[in-house]
Tab-separated table of C-alpha atoms and ligand atoms in Angstrom:
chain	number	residue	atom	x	y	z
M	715	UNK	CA	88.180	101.368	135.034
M	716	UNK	CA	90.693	100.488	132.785
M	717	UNK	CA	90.480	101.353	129.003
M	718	UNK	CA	92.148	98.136	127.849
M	719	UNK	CA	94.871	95.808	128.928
M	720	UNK	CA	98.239	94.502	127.273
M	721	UNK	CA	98.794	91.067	127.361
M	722	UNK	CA	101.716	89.323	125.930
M	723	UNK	CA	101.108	86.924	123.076
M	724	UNK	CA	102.928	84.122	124.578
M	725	UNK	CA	101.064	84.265	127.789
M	726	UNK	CA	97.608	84.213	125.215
M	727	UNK	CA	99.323	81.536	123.445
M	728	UNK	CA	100.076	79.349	126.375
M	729	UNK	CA	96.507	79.682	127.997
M	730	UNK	CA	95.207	78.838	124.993
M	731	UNK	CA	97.570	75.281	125.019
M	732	UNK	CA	96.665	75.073	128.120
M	733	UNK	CA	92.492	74.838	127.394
M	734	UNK	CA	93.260	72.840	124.693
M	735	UNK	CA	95.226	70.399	127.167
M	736	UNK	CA	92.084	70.430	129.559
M	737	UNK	CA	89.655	69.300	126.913
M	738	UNK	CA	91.311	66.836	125.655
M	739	UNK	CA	91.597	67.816	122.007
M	740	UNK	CA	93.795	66.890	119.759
M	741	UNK	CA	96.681	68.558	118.338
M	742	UNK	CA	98.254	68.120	115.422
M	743	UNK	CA	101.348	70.556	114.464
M	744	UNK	CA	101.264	70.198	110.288
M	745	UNK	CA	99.825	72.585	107.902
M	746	UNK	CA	96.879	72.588	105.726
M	747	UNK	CA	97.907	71.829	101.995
M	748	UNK	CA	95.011	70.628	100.122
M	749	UNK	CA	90.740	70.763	100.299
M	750	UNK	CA	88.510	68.645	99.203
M	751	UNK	CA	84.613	69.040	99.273
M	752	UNK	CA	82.379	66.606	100.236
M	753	UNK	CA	78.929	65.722	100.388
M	754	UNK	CA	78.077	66.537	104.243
M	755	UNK	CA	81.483	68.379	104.972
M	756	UNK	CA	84.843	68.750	103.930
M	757	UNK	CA	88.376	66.493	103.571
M	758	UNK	CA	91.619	68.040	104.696
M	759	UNK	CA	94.938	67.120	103.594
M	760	UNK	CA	97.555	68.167	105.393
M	761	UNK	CA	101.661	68.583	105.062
M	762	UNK	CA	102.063	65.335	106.987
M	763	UNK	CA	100.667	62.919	104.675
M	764	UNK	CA	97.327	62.553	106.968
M	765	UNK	CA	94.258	63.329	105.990
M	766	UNK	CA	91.186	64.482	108.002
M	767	UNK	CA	87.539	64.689	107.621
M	768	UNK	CA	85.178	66.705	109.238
M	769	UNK	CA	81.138	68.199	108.825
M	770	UNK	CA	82.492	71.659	109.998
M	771	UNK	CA	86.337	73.201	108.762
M	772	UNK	CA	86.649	77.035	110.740
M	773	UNK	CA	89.507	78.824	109.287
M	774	UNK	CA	91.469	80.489	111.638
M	775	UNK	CA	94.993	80.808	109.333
M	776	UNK	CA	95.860	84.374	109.421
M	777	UNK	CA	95.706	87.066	106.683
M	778	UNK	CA	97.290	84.534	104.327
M	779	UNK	CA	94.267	82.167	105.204
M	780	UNK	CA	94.948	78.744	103.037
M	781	UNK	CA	91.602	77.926	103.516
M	782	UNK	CA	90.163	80.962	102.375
M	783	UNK	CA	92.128	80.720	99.195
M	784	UNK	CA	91.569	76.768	98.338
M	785	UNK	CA	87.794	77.613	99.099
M	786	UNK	CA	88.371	80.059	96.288
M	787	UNK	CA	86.427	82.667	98.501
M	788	UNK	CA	87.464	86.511	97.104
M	789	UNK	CA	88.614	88.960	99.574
M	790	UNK	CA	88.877	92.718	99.042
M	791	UNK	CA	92.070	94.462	99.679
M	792	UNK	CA	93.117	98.166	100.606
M	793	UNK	CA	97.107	99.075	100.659
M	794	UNK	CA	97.420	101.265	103.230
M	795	UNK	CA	101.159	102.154	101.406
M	796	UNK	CA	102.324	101.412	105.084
M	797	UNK	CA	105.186	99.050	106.898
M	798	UNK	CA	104.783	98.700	110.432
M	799	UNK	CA	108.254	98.175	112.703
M	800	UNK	CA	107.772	96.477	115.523
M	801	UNK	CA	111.071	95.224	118.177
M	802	UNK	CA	111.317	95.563	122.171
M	803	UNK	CA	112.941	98.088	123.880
M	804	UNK	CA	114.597	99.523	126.895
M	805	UNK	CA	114.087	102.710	128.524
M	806	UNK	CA	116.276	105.256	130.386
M	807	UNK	CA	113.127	106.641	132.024
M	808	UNK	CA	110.083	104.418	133.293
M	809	UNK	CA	106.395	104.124	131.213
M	810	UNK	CA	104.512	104.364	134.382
M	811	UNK	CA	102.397	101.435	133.512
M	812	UNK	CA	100.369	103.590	130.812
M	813	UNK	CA	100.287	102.903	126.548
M	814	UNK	CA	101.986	105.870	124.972
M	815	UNK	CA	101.241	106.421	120.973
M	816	UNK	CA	101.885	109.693	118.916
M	817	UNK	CA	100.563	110.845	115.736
M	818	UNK	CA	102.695	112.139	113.201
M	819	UNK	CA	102.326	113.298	109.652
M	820	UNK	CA	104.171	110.148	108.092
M	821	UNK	CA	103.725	107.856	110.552
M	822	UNK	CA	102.402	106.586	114.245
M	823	UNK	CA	103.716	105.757	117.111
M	824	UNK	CA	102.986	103.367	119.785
M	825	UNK	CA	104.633	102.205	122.907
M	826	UNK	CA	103.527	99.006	124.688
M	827	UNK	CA	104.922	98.731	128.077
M	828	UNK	CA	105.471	94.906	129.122
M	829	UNK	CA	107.429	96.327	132.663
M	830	UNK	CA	108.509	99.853	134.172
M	831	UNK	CA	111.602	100.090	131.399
M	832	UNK	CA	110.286	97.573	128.543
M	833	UNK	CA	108.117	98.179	125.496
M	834	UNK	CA	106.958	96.806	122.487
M	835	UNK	CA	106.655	99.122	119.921
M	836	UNK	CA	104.676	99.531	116.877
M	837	UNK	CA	105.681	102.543	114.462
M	838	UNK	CA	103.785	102.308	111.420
M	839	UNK	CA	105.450	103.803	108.896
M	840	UNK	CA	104.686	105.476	105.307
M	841	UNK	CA	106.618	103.091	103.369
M	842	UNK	CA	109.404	105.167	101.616
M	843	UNK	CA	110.233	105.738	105.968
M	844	UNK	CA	110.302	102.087	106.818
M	845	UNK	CA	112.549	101.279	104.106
M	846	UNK	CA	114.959	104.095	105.875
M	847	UNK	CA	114.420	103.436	109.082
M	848	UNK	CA	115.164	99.676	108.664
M	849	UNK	CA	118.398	100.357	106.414
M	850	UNK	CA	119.537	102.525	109.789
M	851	UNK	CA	121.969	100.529	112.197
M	852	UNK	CA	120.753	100.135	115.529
M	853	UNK	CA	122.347	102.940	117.252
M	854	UNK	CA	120.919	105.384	114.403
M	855	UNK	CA	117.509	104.074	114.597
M	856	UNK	CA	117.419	104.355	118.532
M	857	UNK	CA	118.378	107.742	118.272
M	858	UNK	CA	115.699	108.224	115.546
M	859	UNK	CA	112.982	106.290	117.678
M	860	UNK	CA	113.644	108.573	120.950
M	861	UNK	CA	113.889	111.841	118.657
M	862	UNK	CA	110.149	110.587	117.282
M	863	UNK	CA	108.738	110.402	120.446
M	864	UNK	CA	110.666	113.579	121.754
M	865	UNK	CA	113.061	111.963	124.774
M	866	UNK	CA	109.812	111.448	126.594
M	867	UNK	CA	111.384	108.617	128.414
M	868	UNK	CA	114.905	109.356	127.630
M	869	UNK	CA	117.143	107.725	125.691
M	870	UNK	CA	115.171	104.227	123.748
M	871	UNK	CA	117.149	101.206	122.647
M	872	UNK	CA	116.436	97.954	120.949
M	873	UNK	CA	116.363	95.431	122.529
M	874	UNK	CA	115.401	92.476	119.533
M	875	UNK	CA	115.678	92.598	116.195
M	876	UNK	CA	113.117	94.808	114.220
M	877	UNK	CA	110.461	92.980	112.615
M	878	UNK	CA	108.602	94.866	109.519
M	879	UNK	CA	104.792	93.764	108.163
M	880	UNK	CA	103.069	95.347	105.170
M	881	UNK	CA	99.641	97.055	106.424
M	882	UNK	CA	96.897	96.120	104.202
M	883	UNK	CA	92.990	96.081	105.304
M	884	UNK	CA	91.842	92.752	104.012
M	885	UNK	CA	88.074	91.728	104.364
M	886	UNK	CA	86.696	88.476	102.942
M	887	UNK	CA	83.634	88.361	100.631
M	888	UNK	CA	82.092	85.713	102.316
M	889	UNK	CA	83.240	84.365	106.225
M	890	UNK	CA	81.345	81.508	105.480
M	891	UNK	CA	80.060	78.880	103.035
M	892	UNK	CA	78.837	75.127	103.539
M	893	UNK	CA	80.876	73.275	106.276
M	894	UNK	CA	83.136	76.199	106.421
M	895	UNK	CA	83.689	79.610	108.586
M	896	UNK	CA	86.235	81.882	108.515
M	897	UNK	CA	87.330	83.485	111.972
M	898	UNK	CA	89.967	86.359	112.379
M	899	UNK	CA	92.211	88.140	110.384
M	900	UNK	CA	91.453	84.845	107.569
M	901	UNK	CA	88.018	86.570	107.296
M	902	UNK	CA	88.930	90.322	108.179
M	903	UNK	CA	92.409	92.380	108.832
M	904	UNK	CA	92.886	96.049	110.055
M	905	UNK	CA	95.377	98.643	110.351
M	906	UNK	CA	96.685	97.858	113.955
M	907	UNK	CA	97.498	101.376	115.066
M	908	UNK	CA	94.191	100.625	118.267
M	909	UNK	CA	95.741	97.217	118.717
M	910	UNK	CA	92.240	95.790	118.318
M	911	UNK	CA	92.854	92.478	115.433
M	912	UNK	CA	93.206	89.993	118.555
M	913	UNK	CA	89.400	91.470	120.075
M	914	UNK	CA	87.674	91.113	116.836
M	915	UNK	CA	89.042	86.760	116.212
M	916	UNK	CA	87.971	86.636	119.666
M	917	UNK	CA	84.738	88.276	119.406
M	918	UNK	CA	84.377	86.106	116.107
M	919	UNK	CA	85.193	82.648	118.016
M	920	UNK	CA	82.362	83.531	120.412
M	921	UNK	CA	79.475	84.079	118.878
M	922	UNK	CA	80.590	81.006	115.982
M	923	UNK	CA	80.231	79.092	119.518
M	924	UNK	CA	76.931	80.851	120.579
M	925	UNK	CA	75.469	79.979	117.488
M	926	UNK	CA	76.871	76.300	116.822
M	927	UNK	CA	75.457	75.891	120.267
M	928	UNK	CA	72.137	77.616	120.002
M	929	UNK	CA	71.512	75.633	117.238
M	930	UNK	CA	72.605	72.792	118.340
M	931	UNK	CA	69.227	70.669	116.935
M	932	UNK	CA	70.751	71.628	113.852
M	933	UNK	CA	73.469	68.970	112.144
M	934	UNK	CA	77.095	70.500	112.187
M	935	UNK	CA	78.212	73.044	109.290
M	936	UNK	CA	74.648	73.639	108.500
M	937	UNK	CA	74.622	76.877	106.240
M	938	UNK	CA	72.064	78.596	107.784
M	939	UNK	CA	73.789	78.680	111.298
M	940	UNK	CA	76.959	79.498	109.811
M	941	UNK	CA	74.959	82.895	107.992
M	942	UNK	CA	73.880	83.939	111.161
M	943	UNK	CA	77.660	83.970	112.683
M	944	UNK	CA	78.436	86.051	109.824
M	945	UNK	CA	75.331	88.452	110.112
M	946	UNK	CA	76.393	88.909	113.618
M	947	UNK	CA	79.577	89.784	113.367
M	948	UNK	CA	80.385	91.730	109.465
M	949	UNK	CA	79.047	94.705	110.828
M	950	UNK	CA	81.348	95.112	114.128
M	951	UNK	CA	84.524	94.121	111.985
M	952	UNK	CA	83.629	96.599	108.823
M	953	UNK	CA	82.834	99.424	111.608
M	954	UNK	CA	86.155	99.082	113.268
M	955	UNK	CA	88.434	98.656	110.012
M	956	UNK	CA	86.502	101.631	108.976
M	957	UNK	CA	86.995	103.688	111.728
M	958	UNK	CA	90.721	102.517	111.641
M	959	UNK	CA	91.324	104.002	108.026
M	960	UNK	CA	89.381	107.101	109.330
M	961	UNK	CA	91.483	107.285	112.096
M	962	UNK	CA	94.640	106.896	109.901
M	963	UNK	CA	93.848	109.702	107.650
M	964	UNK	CA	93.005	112.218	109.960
M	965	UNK	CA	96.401	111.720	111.230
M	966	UNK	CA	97.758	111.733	108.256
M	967	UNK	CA	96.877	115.179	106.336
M	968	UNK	CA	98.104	118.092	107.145
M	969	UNK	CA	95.836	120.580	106.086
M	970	UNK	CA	94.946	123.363	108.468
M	971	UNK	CA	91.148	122.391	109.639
M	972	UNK	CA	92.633	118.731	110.208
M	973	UNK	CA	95.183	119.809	112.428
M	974	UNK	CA	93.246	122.516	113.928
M	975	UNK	CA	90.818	119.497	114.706
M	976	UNK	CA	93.322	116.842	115.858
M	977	UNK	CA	94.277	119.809	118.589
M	978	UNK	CA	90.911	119.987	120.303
M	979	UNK	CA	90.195	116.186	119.504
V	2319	LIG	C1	102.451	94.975	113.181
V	2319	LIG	C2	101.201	94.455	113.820
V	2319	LIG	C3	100.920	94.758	115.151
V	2319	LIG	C4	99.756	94.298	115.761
V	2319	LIG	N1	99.501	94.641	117.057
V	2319	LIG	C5	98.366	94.203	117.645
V	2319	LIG	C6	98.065	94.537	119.007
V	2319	LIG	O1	98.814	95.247	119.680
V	2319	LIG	N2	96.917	94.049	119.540
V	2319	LIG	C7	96.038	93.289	118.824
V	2319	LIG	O2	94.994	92.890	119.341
V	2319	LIG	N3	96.301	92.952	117.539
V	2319	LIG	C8	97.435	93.386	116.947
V	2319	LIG	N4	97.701	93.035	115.652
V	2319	LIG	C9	96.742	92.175	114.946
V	2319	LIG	C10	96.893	90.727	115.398
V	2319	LIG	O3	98.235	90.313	115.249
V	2319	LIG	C11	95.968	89.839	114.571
V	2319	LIG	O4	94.676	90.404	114.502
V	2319	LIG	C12	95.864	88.454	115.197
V	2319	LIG	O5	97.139	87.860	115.310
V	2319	LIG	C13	94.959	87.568	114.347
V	2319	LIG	O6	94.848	86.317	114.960
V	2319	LIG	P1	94.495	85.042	114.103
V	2319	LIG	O7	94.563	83.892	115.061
V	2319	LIG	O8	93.254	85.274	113.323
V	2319	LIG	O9	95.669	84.912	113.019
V	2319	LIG	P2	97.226	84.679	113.272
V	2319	LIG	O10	97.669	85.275	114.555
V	2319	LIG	O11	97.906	85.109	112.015
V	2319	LIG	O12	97.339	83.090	113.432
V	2319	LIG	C14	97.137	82.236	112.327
V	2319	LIG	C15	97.751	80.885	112.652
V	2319	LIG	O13	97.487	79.989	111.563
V	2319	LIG	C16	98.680	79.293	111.240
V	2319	LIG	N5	98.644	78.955	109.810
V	2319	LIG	C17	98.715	79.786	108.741
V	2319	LIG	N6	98.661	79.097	107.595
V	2319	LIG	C18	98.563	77.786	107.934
V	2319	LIG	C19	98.470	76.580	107.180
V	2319	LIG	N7	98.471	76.554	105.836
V	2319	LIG	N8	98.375	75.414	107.856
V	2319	LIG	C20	98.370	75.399	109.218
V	2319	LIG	N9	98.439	76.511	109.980
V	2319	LIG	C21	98.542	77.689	109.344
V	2319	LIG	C22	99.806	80.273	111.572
V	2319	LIG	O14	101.006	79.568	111.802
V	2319	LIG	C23	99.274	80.938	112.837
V	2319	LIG	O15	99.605	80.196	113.970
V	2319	LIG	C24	98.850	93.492	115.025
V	2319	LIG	C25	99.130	93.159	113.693
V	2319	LIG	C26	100.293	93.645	113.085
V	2319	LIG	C27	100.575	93.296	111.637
């Protein structure tokens, strides 16, 4: 059995077109700039110049979620003082079809393998690093990339341009109000070093479906439905963000019972 499987987010992206293609639903490419709430729903204006209405608005915009903020709905916050890098590369030797990731004091590792001598990776960084190892040209941050993961697979190089994200845990007083749920990282956001954000909006999606069809005798964006999406699922997401900054902090100190632990761990 496998423990988990890589997929690449344009091959997520396209399925994803592809269902919406199959059900007929409409898609329009603009983005949300204004809310308005009404009596038995919500009106949304977007970029465009066109304005929608609907009984039920789910807000599935990212950590930056507009319609988390224009909902005026608080969300807590926790720096993690990190930057993550993330770029593909190319590999003298091959990854044997197997995720790679090391710990180290200041920062973590992880190697995604999209074919025998491509990766994606994901170093997360203490910041002060990721400021230095962005500032390197590419041939001095290869060489720092393959020292960090000790030659393993010989000699790493980039192959894109690095890309670098501030990691902050973000989780969202409440996912839902009247007429309105919050799904993904809008409603919760984790330190990615398991690669597990993408499982949790999915996980979310599905049981906002289970229940919206459950309770189906019930008229769209009632409240009480929308509660018992967000009973279901606060307690998964909190777990896993928690275990997340555990996991990050065990890696991080260096005192001896810590590292004495990480060795037999
Ligand atoms: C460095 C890094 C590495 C990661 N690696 C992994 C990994 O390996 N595996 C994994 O499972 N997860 C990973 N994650 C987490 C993962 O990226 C997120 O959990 C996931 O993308 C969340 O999906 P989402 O659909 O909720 O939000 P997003 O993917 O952010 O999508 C939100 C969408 O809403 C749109 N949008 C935003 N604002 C508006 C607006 N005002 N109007 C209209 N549209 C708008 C955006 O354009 C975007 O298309 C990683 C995260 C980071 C930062």
């Amino acid at each position: 059995e496998h423990l988990g499987y890589i997929i690449e987010n344009d091959l997520i992206q396209s399925a994803l077109f592809g269902g919406i293609d199959k059900h007929k639903i409409e898609y329009i490419n603009a983005k949300l700039s204004g809310l308005k709430k009404t009596d038995n729903g919500y009106e949304v204006n977007l970029d465009n110049q066109t304005n929608l209405s609907c009984q039920l608005l789910v807000g599935a915009d990212g950590a930056n979620s507009q319609v988390r903020t224009l909902s005026a709905i608080e969300v807590t916050e926790r720096d993690y003082q990190q930057k993550a890098i993330i770029a593909n590369i190319i590999s003298e030797k091959p990854f044997q079809q197997t995720t790679w990731q090391r710990f180290l004091s200041d920062s973590i590792i992880a190697l995604l393998p999209l074919s025998e001598n491509q990766a994606s990776i994901v170093w997360s960084c203490k910041n002060h690093l990721a400021d230095e190892l962005t500032k390197l040209d590419g041939d001095k941050f290869n060489q720092s990339l393959s020292e960090a993961v000790e030659y393993r697979f010989g000699n790493l190089a980039l192959e894109s341009d690095r890309q670098v994200f501030p990691l902050i845990e973000r989780s969202a007083k409440d996912y839902t109000m009247p007429n309105l749920a919050l799904i993904g990282d809008a409603a919760h956001n984790i330190h990615p070093l398991a690669g597990q954000g993408v499982n949790l909006g999915f996980s979310d999606a599905k049981e906002l479906n289970l229940q919206l069809l459950t309770n189906s005798d019930k008229v769209l964006g009632d409240f009480s439905v929308l509660r018992k999406y967000a009973r279901a699922r606060r307690l998964d997401n909190e777990l896993m963000a928690k275990t997340m900054t555990g996991l990050d902090w065990i890696y991080k100190e260096n005192n001896e019972p810590l590292r004495w632990l990480r060795g037999f761990g």
